[in-house]
PDB file of C-alpha atoms in Angstrom:
ATOM      1  CA  ARG A   1     -95.060  29.402-155.839  1.00 50.00           C
ATOM      2  CA  THR A   2     -94.506  25.047-155.991  1.00 45.00           C
ATOM      3  CA  THR A   3     -90.678  26.480-154.913  1.00 46.00           C
ATOM      4  CA  ARG A   4     -92.134  28.861-152.036  1.00 48.00           C
ATOM      5  CA  ARG A   5     -94.017  25.760-151.147  1.00 48.00           C
ATOM      6  CA  VAL A   6     -91.063  23.363-150.974  1.00 43.00           C
ATOM      7  CA  ALA A   7     -88.702  25.784-149.559  1.00 45.00           C
ATOM      8  CA  ALA A   8     -90.972  25.983-146.707  1.00 47.00           C
ATOM      9  CA  THR A   9     -92.043  21.875-146.474  1.00 49.00           C
ATOM     10  CA  GLY A  10     -87.915  22.206-145.682  1.00 50.00           C
ATOM     11  CA  ARG A  11     -88.211  24.449-143.036  1.00 51.00           C
ATOM     12  CA  SER A  12     -90.358  22.749-141.499  1.00 53.00           C
ATOM     13  CA  THR A  13     -89.028  19.843-141.163  1.00 54.00           C
ATOM     14  CA  TRP A  14     -85.896  21.511-140.340  1.00 50.00           C
ATOM     15  CA  ASN A  15     -87.041  23.283-137.697  1.00 55.00           C
ATOM     16  CA  SER A  16     -89.155  20.529-136.304  1.00 58.00           C
ATOM     17  CA  GLY A  17     -86.178  18.063-136.191  1.00 58.00           C
ATOM     18  CA  ARG A  18     -84.265  20.712-134.206  1.00 59.00           C
ATOM     19  CA  ARG A  19     -86.760  20.697-131.737  1.00 61.00           C
ATOM     20  CA  ARG A  20     -86.991  17.016-131.726  1.00 62.00           C
ATOM     21  CA  ARG A  21     -82.849  17.643-131.202  1.00 62.00           C
ATOM     22  CA  ASN A  22     -83.053  19.488-128.912  1.00 61.00           C
ATOM     23  CA  ARG A  23     -85.566  18.030-126.738  1.00 61.00           C
ATOM     24  CA  THR A  24     -83.738  15.394-126.713  1.00 61.00           C
ATOM     25  CA  ALA A  25     -80.556  17.041-125.674  1.00 56.00           C
ATOM     26  CA  MET A  26     -82.234  18.454-122.575  1.00 58.00           C
ATOM     27  CA  ALA A  27     -83.960  14.987-121.766  1.00 56.00           C
ATOM     28  CA  THR A  28     -80.647  13.800-121.148  1.00 57.00           C
ATOM     29  CA  ILE A  29     -79.239  16.695-119.214  1.00 53.00           C
ATOM     30  CA  GLY A  30     -82.790  16.249-117.050  1.00 54.00           C
ATOM     31  CA  SER A  31     -81.168  12.455-116.514  1.00 54.00           C
ATOM     32  CA  SER A  32     -78.410  13.336-116.089  1.00 51.00           C
ATOM     33  CA  ILE A  33     -78.510  15.611-113.216  1.00 49.00           C
ATOM     34  CA  GLY A  34     -81.469  13.804-111.750  1.00 51.00           C
ATOM     35  CA  ARG A  35     -79.212  11.068-111.453  1.00 48.00           C
ATOM     36  CA  PHE A  36     -76.082  12.891-109.656  1.00 45.00           C
ATOM     37  CA  GLY A  37     -79.331  14.741-107.397  1.00 48.00           C
ATOM     38  CA  ARG A  38     -79.874  11.446-106.311  1.00 50.00           C
ATOM     39  CA  ASN A  39     -76.392   9.730-105.914  1.00 49.00           C
ATOM     40  CA  GLY A  40     -74.811  12.944-104.431  1.00 48.00           C
ATOM     41  CA  THR A  41     -76.977  15.757-103.347  1.00 51.00           C
ATOM     42  CA  THR A  42     -79.765  13.324-102.543  1.00 52.00           C
ATOM     43  CA  LYS A  43     -77.010  11.807 -99.621  1.00 54.00           C
ATOM     44  CA  ARG A  44     -75.984  14.708 -98.296  1.00 55.00           C
ATOM     45  CA  THR A  45     -79.413  16.009 -97.689  1.00 54.00           C
ATOM     46  CA  ASN A  46     -80.002  12.519 -96.280  1.00 59.00           C
ATOM     47  CA  ARG A  47     -76.567  12.757 -94.533  1.00 61.00           C
ATOM     48  CA  VAL A  48     -77.570  16.413 -92.785  1.00 53.00           C
ATOM     49  CA  GLU A  49     -81.150  15.519 -91.820  1.00 56.00           C
ATOM     50  CA  ARG A  50     -79.555  12.245 -90.503  1.00 60.00           C
ATOM     51  CA  ASP A  51     -77.412  14.625 -88.163  1.00 59.00           C
ATOM     52  CA  VAL A  52     -80.292  17.035 -87.405  1.00 52.00           C
ATOM     53  CA  SER A  53     -81.908  14.377 -86.795  1.00 55.00           C
ATOM     54  CA  VAL A  54     -79.627  12.453 -83.667  1.00 51.00           C
ATOM     55  CA  ARG A  55     -79.133  15.950 -82.464  1.00 55.00           C
ATOM     56  CA  SER A  56     -82.649  16.579 -82.019  1.00 56.00           C
ATOM     57  CA  GLY A  57     -82.912  13.814 -79.847  1.00 54.00           C
ATOM     58  CA  ARG A  58     -79.983  14.339 -78.056  1.00 53.00           C
ATOM     59  CA  GLU A  59     -81.290  18.031 -76.932  1.00 53.00           C
ATOM     60  CA  ASN A  60     -84.355  16.599 -76.976  1.00 55.00           C
ATOM     61  CA  GLY A  61     -84.122  13.201 -75.375  1.00 58.00           C
ATOM     62  CA  SER A  62     -80.089  12.368 -73.372  1.00 62.00           C
ATOM     63  CA  GLY A  63     -79.446  15.945 -74.269  1.00 63.00           C
ATOM     64  CA  LYS A  64     -81.655  16.537 -71.193  1.00 67.00           C
ATOM     65  CA  ARG A  65     -80.902  14.494 -68.986  1.00 70.00           C
ATOM     66  CA  ASP A  66     -77.230  15.036 -69.785  1.00 74.00           C
ATOM     67  CA  ARG A  67     -78.140  18.870 -68.906  1.00 73.00           C
ATOM     68  CA  THR A  68     -80.909  17.806 -65.834  1.00 76.00           C
ATOM     69  CA  THR A  69     -77.814  15.304 -64.876  1.00 76.00           C
ATOM     70  CA  ARG A  70     -74.978  17.951 -64.768  1.00 75.00           C
ATOM     71  CA  ARG A  71     -77.381  20.201 -62.586  1.00 74.00           C
ATOM     72  CA  VAL A  72     -77.964  18.276 -60.237  1.00 72.00           C
ATOM     73  CA  ALA A  73     -74.484  17.213 -59.662  1.00 68.00           C
ATOM     74  CA  GLY A  74     -73.566  21.528 -59.207  1.00 74.00           C
ATOM     75  CA  TYR A  75     -75.671  21.003 -56.449  1.00 66.00           C
ATOM     76  CA  VAL A  76     -75.899  18.085 -54.622  1.00 67.00           C
ATOM     77  CA  LEU A  77     -71.366  17.387 -54.725  1.00 63.00           C
ATOM     78  CA  PRO A  78     -70.879  20.732 -52.707  1.00 65.00           C
ATOM     79  CA  VAL A  79     -73.350  20.532 -50.196  1.00 59.00           C
ATOM     80  CA  THR A  80     -72.158  17.167 -50.365  1.00 62.00           C
ATOM     81  CA  LEU A  81     -69.168  17.763 -49.807  1.00 54.00           C
ATOM     82  CA  LEU A  82     -69.914  20.514 -47.148  1.00 52.00           C
ATOM     83  CA  TRP A  83     -71.807  17.786 -45.159  1.00 49.00           C
ATOM     84  CA  LEU A  84     -67.761  15.334 -45.205  1.00 53.00           C
ATOM     85  CA  GLY A  85     -66.316  18.812 -44.474  1.00 48.00           C
ATOM     86  CA  LEU A  86     -68.464  19.594 -41.079  1.00 50.00           C
ATOM     87  CA  LEU A  87     -68.420  15.978 -40.418  1.00 54.00           C
ATOM     88  CA  GLN A  88     -67.452  15.687 -36.705  1.00 56.00           C
ATOM     89  CA  ALA A  89     -67.141  11.805 -34.924  1.00 57.00           C
ATOM     90  CA  PRO A  90     -70.116  11.049 -32.720  1.00 58.00           C
ATOM     91  CA  VAL A  91     -68.945  11.794 -28.703  1.00 61.00           C
ATOM     92  CA  ARG A  92     -68.986   8.271 -26.181  1.00 65.00           C
ATOM     93  CA  GLY A  93     -68.140   7.112 -23.724  1.00 73.00           C
ATOM     94  CA  VAL A  94     -67.960  10.804 -21.526  1.00 82.00           C
ATOM     95  CA  GLU A  95     -69.030  10.976 -18.072  1.00 89.00           C
ATOM     96  CA  VAL A  96     -71.431  14.070 -18.154  1.00 92.00           C
ATOM     97  CA  GLU A  97     -74.358  12.351 -21.091  1.00 89.00           C
ATOM     98  CA  LYS A  98     -77.511  14.536 -21.674  1.00 91.00           C
ATOM     99  CA  ASP A  99     -79.942  14.351 -24.194  1.00 91.00           C
ATOM    100  CA  PRO A 100     -80.950  17.547 -25.541  1.00 91.00           C
ATOM    101  CA  LYS A 101     -84.128  18.145 -23.987  1.00 94.00           C
ATOM    102  CA  GLU A 102     -82.391  18.421 -21.063  1.00 95.00           C
ATOM    103  CA  TRP A 103     -79.452  20.194 -22.354  1.00 95.00           C
ATOM    104  CA  LYS A 104     -81.961  23.107 -23.745  1.00 96.00           C
ATOM    105  CA  GLU A 105     -83.451  23.793 -20.301  1.00 96.00           C
ATOM    106  CA  LEU A 106     -79.058  24.054 -19.366  1.00 96.00           C
ATOM    107  CA  LEU A 107     -78.444  26.041 -21.607  1.00 97.00           C
ATOM    108  CA  THR A 108     -79.068  29.471 -23.126  1.00 97.00           C
ATOM    109  CA  PRO A 109     -80.258  29.586 -26.689  1.00 97.00           C
ATOM    110  CA  GLU A 110     -76.796  30.554 -27.300  1.00 97.00           C
ATOM    111  CA  GLN A 111     -75.129  28.631 -25.533  1.00 97.00           C
ATOM    112  CA  TYR A 112     -76.766  25.272 -27.306  1.00 97.00           C
ATOM    113  CA  HIS A 113     -76.104  26.105 -30.325  1.00 96.00           C
ATOM    114  CA  VAL A 114     -72.007  25.719 -29.925  1.00 97.00           C
ATOM    115  CA  LEU A 115     -72.150  23.684 -27.106  1.00 96.00           C
ATOM    116  CA  ILE A 116     -74.035  20.883 -28.195  1.00 94.00           C
ATOM    117  CA  GLU A 117     -75.649  21.833 -31.848  1.00 92.00           C
ATOM    118  CA  ARG A 118     -71.920  22.987 -32.810  1.00 91.00           C
ATOM    119  CA  GLY A 119     -72.372  26.252 -34.303  1.00 92.00           C
ATOM    120  CA  THR A 120     -69.730  29.101 -34.019  1.00 94.00           C
ATOM    121  CA  GLU A 121     -69.876  32.577 -32.298  1.00 97.00           C
ATOM    122  CA  ARG A 122     -69.670  36.491 -34.291  1.00 96.00           C
ATOM    123  CA  ALA A 123     -66.651  37.020 -33.691  1.00 96.00           C
ATOM    124  CA  GLY A 124     -65.491  39.504 -31.688  1.00 95.00           C
ATOM    125  CA  SER A 125     -69.417  39.538 -29.780  1.00 96.00           C
ATOM    126  CA  SER A 126     -67.804  37.994 -25.908  1.00 96.00           C
ATOM    127  CA  PRO A 127     -66.719  39.727 -23.450  1.00 96.00           C
ATOM    128  CA  LEU A 128     -63.964  37.541 -21.852  1.00 97.00           C
ATOM    129  CA  ASP A 129     -62.384  37.789 -25.149  1.00 97.00           C
ATOM    130  CA  LYS A 130     -60.510  41.253 -23.910  1.00 95.00           C
ATOM    131  CA  ASN A 131     -60.192  39.796 -20.004  1.00 96.00           C
ATOM    132  CA  TYR A 132     -56.978  39.097 -19.275  1.00 94.00           C
ATOM    133  CA  GLU A 133     -57.926  38.826 -15.327  1.00 96.00           C
ATOM    134  CA  PRO A 134     -56.067  36.237 -13.171  1.00 97.00           C
ATOM    135  CA  GLY A 135     -58.027  33.123 -12.579  1.00 97.00           C
ATOM    136  CA  THR A 136     -59.801  29.710 -14.239  1.00 98.00           C
ATOM    137  CA  TYR A 137     -61.278  28.528 -17.531  1.00 98.00           C
ATOM    138  CA  SER A 138     -64.466  26.055 -17.283  1.00 98.00           C
ATOM    139  CA  CYS A 139     -67.010  23.934 -19.641  1.00 98.00           C
ATOM    140  CA  ALA A 140     -70.134  26.233 -19.516  1.00 98.00           C
ATOM    141  CA  ALA A 141     -71.927  22.787 -19.627  1.00 97.00           C
ATOM    142  CA  CYS A 142     -70.552  21.284 -17.144  1.00 96.00           C
ATOM    143  CA  GLN A 143     -68.111  23.294 -15.362  1.00 96.00           C
ATOM    144  CA  HIS A 144     -64.718  20.458 -15.695  1.00 97.00           C
ATOM    145  CA  PRO A 145     -61.955  23.572 -15.748  1.00 98.00           C
ATOM    146  CA  LEU A 146     -60.298  23.715 -19.856  1.00 98.00           C
ATOM    147  CA  PHE A 147     -57.492  27.047 -19.652  1.00 98.00           C
ATOM    148  CA  GLY A 148     -56.572  28.960 -16.385  1.00 97.00           C
ATOM    149  CA  SER A 149     -55.331  32.928 -17.487  1.00 97.00           C
ATOM    150  CA  ASP A 150     -51.644  32.330 -18.086  1.00 97.00           C
ATOM    151  CA  MET A 151     -52.221  29.962 -20.882  1.00 97.00           C
ATOM    152  CA  LYS A 152     -54.474  32.943 -22.685  1.00 97.00           C
ATOM    153  CA  PHE A 153     -53.264  35.982 -24.871  1.00 97.00           C
ATOM    154  CA  ASP A 154     -54.233  38.160 -28.002  1.00 96.00           C
ATOM    155  CA  SER A 155     -54.749  36.021 -30.880  1.00 96.00           C
ATOM    156  CA  GLY A 156     -56.145  38.951 -32.902  1.00 95.00           C
ATOM    157  CA  THR A 157     -58.957  37.236 -34.266  1.00 96.00           C
ATOM    158  CA  GLY A 158     -61.941  37.955 -32.010  1.00 96.00           C
ATOM    159  CA  TRP A 159     -62.492  34.540 -29.765  1.00 97.00           C
ATOM    160  CA  PRO A 160     -60.809  33.605 -26.935  1.00 98.00           C
ATOM    161  CA  SER A 161     -57.232  31.992 -27.751  1.00 98.00           C
ATOM    162  CA  PHE A 162     -55.097  30.093 -25.537  1.00 98.00           C
ATOM    163  CA  TYR A 163     -51.852  28.233 -26.289  1.00 98.00           C
ATOM    164  CA  ASP A 164     -52.169  25.135 -23.484  1.00 97.00           C
ATOM    165  CA  THR A 165     -54.812  23.268 -21.822  1.00 98.00           C
ATOM    166  CA  LEU A 166     -55.292  21.983 -18.165  1.00 97.00           C
ATOM    167  CA  PRO A 167     -54.226  18.474 -17.630  1.00 96.00           C
ATOM    168  CA  GLY A 168     -56.870  15.760 -19.132  1.00 92.00           C
ATOM    169  CA  ALA A 169     -58.748  19.000 -20.251  1.00 96.00           C
ATOM    170  CA  VAL A 170     -59.916  17.684 -23.535  1.00 95.00           C
ATOM    171  CA  ASP A 171     -59.949  15.962 -26.264  1.00 92.00           C
ATOM    172  CA  LEU A 172     -59.408  16.917 -30.368  1.00 90.00           C
ATOM    173  CA  THR A 173     -61.185  15.230 -33.317  1.00 86.00           C
ATOM    174  CA  VAL A 174     -60.784  15.746 -36.809  1.00 80.00           C
ATOM    175  CA  GLN A 175     -62.636  18.083 -39.023  1.00 68.00           C
ATOM    176  CA  PRO A 176     -62.394  17.801 -42.205  1.00 70.00           C
ATOM    177  CA  LEU A 177     -63.241  21.470 -42.716  1.00 67.00           C
ATOM    178  CA  TYR A 178     -61.144  22.846 -40.455  1.00 62.00           C
ATOM    179  CA  LEU A 179     -57.353  20.531 -42.326  1.00 65.00           C
ATOM    180  CA  ILE A 180     -57.683  23.265 -44.623  1.00 68.00           C
ATOM    181  CA  GLY A 181     -54.401  24.679 -44.729  1.00 68.00           C
ATOM    182  CA  ASP A 182     -54.073  23.580 -42.092  1.00 72.00           C
ATOM    183  CA  PHE A 183     -53.717  20.288 -40.688  1.00 77.00           C
ATOM    184  CA  GLY A 184     -52.427  20.167 -37.262  1.00 76.00           C
ATOM    185  CA  ALA A 185     -56.225  21.489 -37.260  1.00 87.00           C
ATOM    186  CA  ARG A 186     -58.490  20.085 -34.330  1.00 89.00           C
ATOM    187  CA  GLU A 187     -61.976  20.510 -33.349  1.00 91.00           C
ATOM    188  CA  VAL A 188     -61.959  20.793 -29.139  1.00 95.00           C
ATOM    189  CA  ARG A 189     -64.082  18.910 -27.077  1.00 95.00           C
ATOM    190  CA  CYS A 190     -64.521  18.918 -23.214  1.00 96.00           C
ATOM    191  CA  ARG A 191     -63.645  15.646 -22.149  1.00 94.00           C
ATOM    192  CA  ARG A 192     -66.253  15.450 -19.558  1.00 95.00           C
ATOM    193  CA  CYS A 193     -69.738  16.451 -21.591  1.00 95.00           C
ATOM    194  CA  GLY A 194     -68.597  15.799 -24.708  1.00 94.00           C
ATOM    195  CA  SER A 195     -69.571  19.629 -25.941  1.00 95.00           C
ATOM    196  CA  HIS A 196     -68.920  21.364 -28.364  1.00 95.00           C
ATOM    197  CA  LEU A 197     -65.861  25.098 -27.354  1.00 97.00           C
ATOM    198  CA  GLY A 198     -63.778  24.841 -30.342  1.00 95.00           C
ATOM    199  CA  HIS A 199     -60.493  24.574 -32.989  1.00 93.00           C
ATOM    200  CA  VAL A 200     -57.265  24.221 -32.225  1.00 94.00           C
ATOM    201  CA  PHE A 201     -54.583  25.747 -34.974  1.00 93.00           C
ATOM    202  CA  THR A 202     -50.771  25.119 -34.901  1.00 92.00           C
ATOM    203  CA  ASP A 203     -50.071  29.183 -35.376  1.00 94.00           C
ATOM    204  CA  GLY A 204     -50.035  29.823 -31.905  1.00 95.00           C
ATOM    205  CA  PRO A 205     -46.859  31.628 -29.642  1.00 96.00           C
ATOM    206  CA  LYS A 206     -44.750  29.456 -28.096  1.00 93.00           C
ATOM    207  CA  PRO A 207     -44.001  27.228 -26.422  1.00 94.00           C
ATOM    208  CA  THR A 208     -46.533  24.677 -27.864  1.00 96.00           C
ATOM    209  CA  GLY A 209     -46.790  26.627 -31.296  1.00 96.00           C
ATOM    210  CA  LYS A 210     -51.493  25.622 -30.369  1.00 96.00           C
ATOM    211  CA  ARG A 211     -53.488  28.481 -30.659  1.00 97.00           C
ATOM    212  CA  TYR A 212     -57.548  26.695 -29.192  1.00 97.00           C
ATOM    213  CA  CYS A 213     -59.722  29.286 -30.435  1.00 97.00           C
ATOM    214  CA  MET A 214     -62.910  29.139 -28.281  1.00 98.00           C
ATOM    215  CA  ASN A 215     -65.960  29.898 -28.933  1.00 98.00           C
ATOM    216  CA  GLY A 216     -66.349  32.569 -25.995  1.00 97.00           C
ATOM    217  CA  VAL A 217     -70.421  31.548 -25.020  1.00 98.00           C
ATOM    218  CA  ALA A 218     -68.860  28.378 -24.585  1.00 98.00           C
ATOM    219  CA  LEU A 219     -66.879  29.108 -21.432  1.00 98.00           C
ATOM    220  CA  ASN A 220     -66.707  30.406 -17.988  1.00 98.00           C
ATOM    221  CA  PHE A 221     -64.579  32.380 -15.781  1.00 98.00           C
ATOM    222  CA  THR A 222     -63.825  32.366 -12.324  1.00 97.00           C
ATOM    223  CA  SER A 223     -61.751  34.864 -11.011  1.00 95.00           C
ATOM    224  CA  SER A 224     -59.542  34.009  -8.343  1.00 92.00           C
ATOM    225  CA  ALA A 225     -60.001  36.761  -6.731  1.00 84.00           C
ATOM    226  CA  SER A 226     -63.627  35.295  -5.994  1.00 74.00           C
ATOM    227  CA  THR A 227     -61.951  31.973  -4.179  1.00 63.00           C
TER     228      THR A 227
END
């Protein structure tokens, strides 16, 4: 009996020692893992958190401003370029000068849109496009003679076209949009009143190589038979 008690006491002491050794070993391993985590994983986690925070800041602050700036530029830039492309020099020093109200009283809405507001009529809408009767074409605003019927040709564009003008009949000005594809293109204005008539291009027939593409509503035709 005494022998068994001594044996049991020995086993108990040995087990207690083993448990103490195990606890010490686990504490050591845990400490090592903790140090690794603080030095390694924690640093990586902090770096990721900072990156997310910066990215979130961009999305909520500067990123949103950048997107707004790009969106505004996407709208404003094309409109600005179009405005610059359609920009025309002001009319100055003309013989016949009227304010818009006076022109509205003299012209039809279609004529006012083209001659004063510098619009463009729909292709093929003017009966003058297919008119080849002898006579003279003059400005619908001030009756200034512009073209002779012998200068007219069929361009197939749907607008009355001429390869030349009467001497001193028109002024030519640069309108940037029409330079695309034809650096010789110019806006055509009546020299007497400055009204917009159309444009001239460099793809016309001989002998001038010019194509004066006119709005029919901006012209009046007087037949030679009526004079």
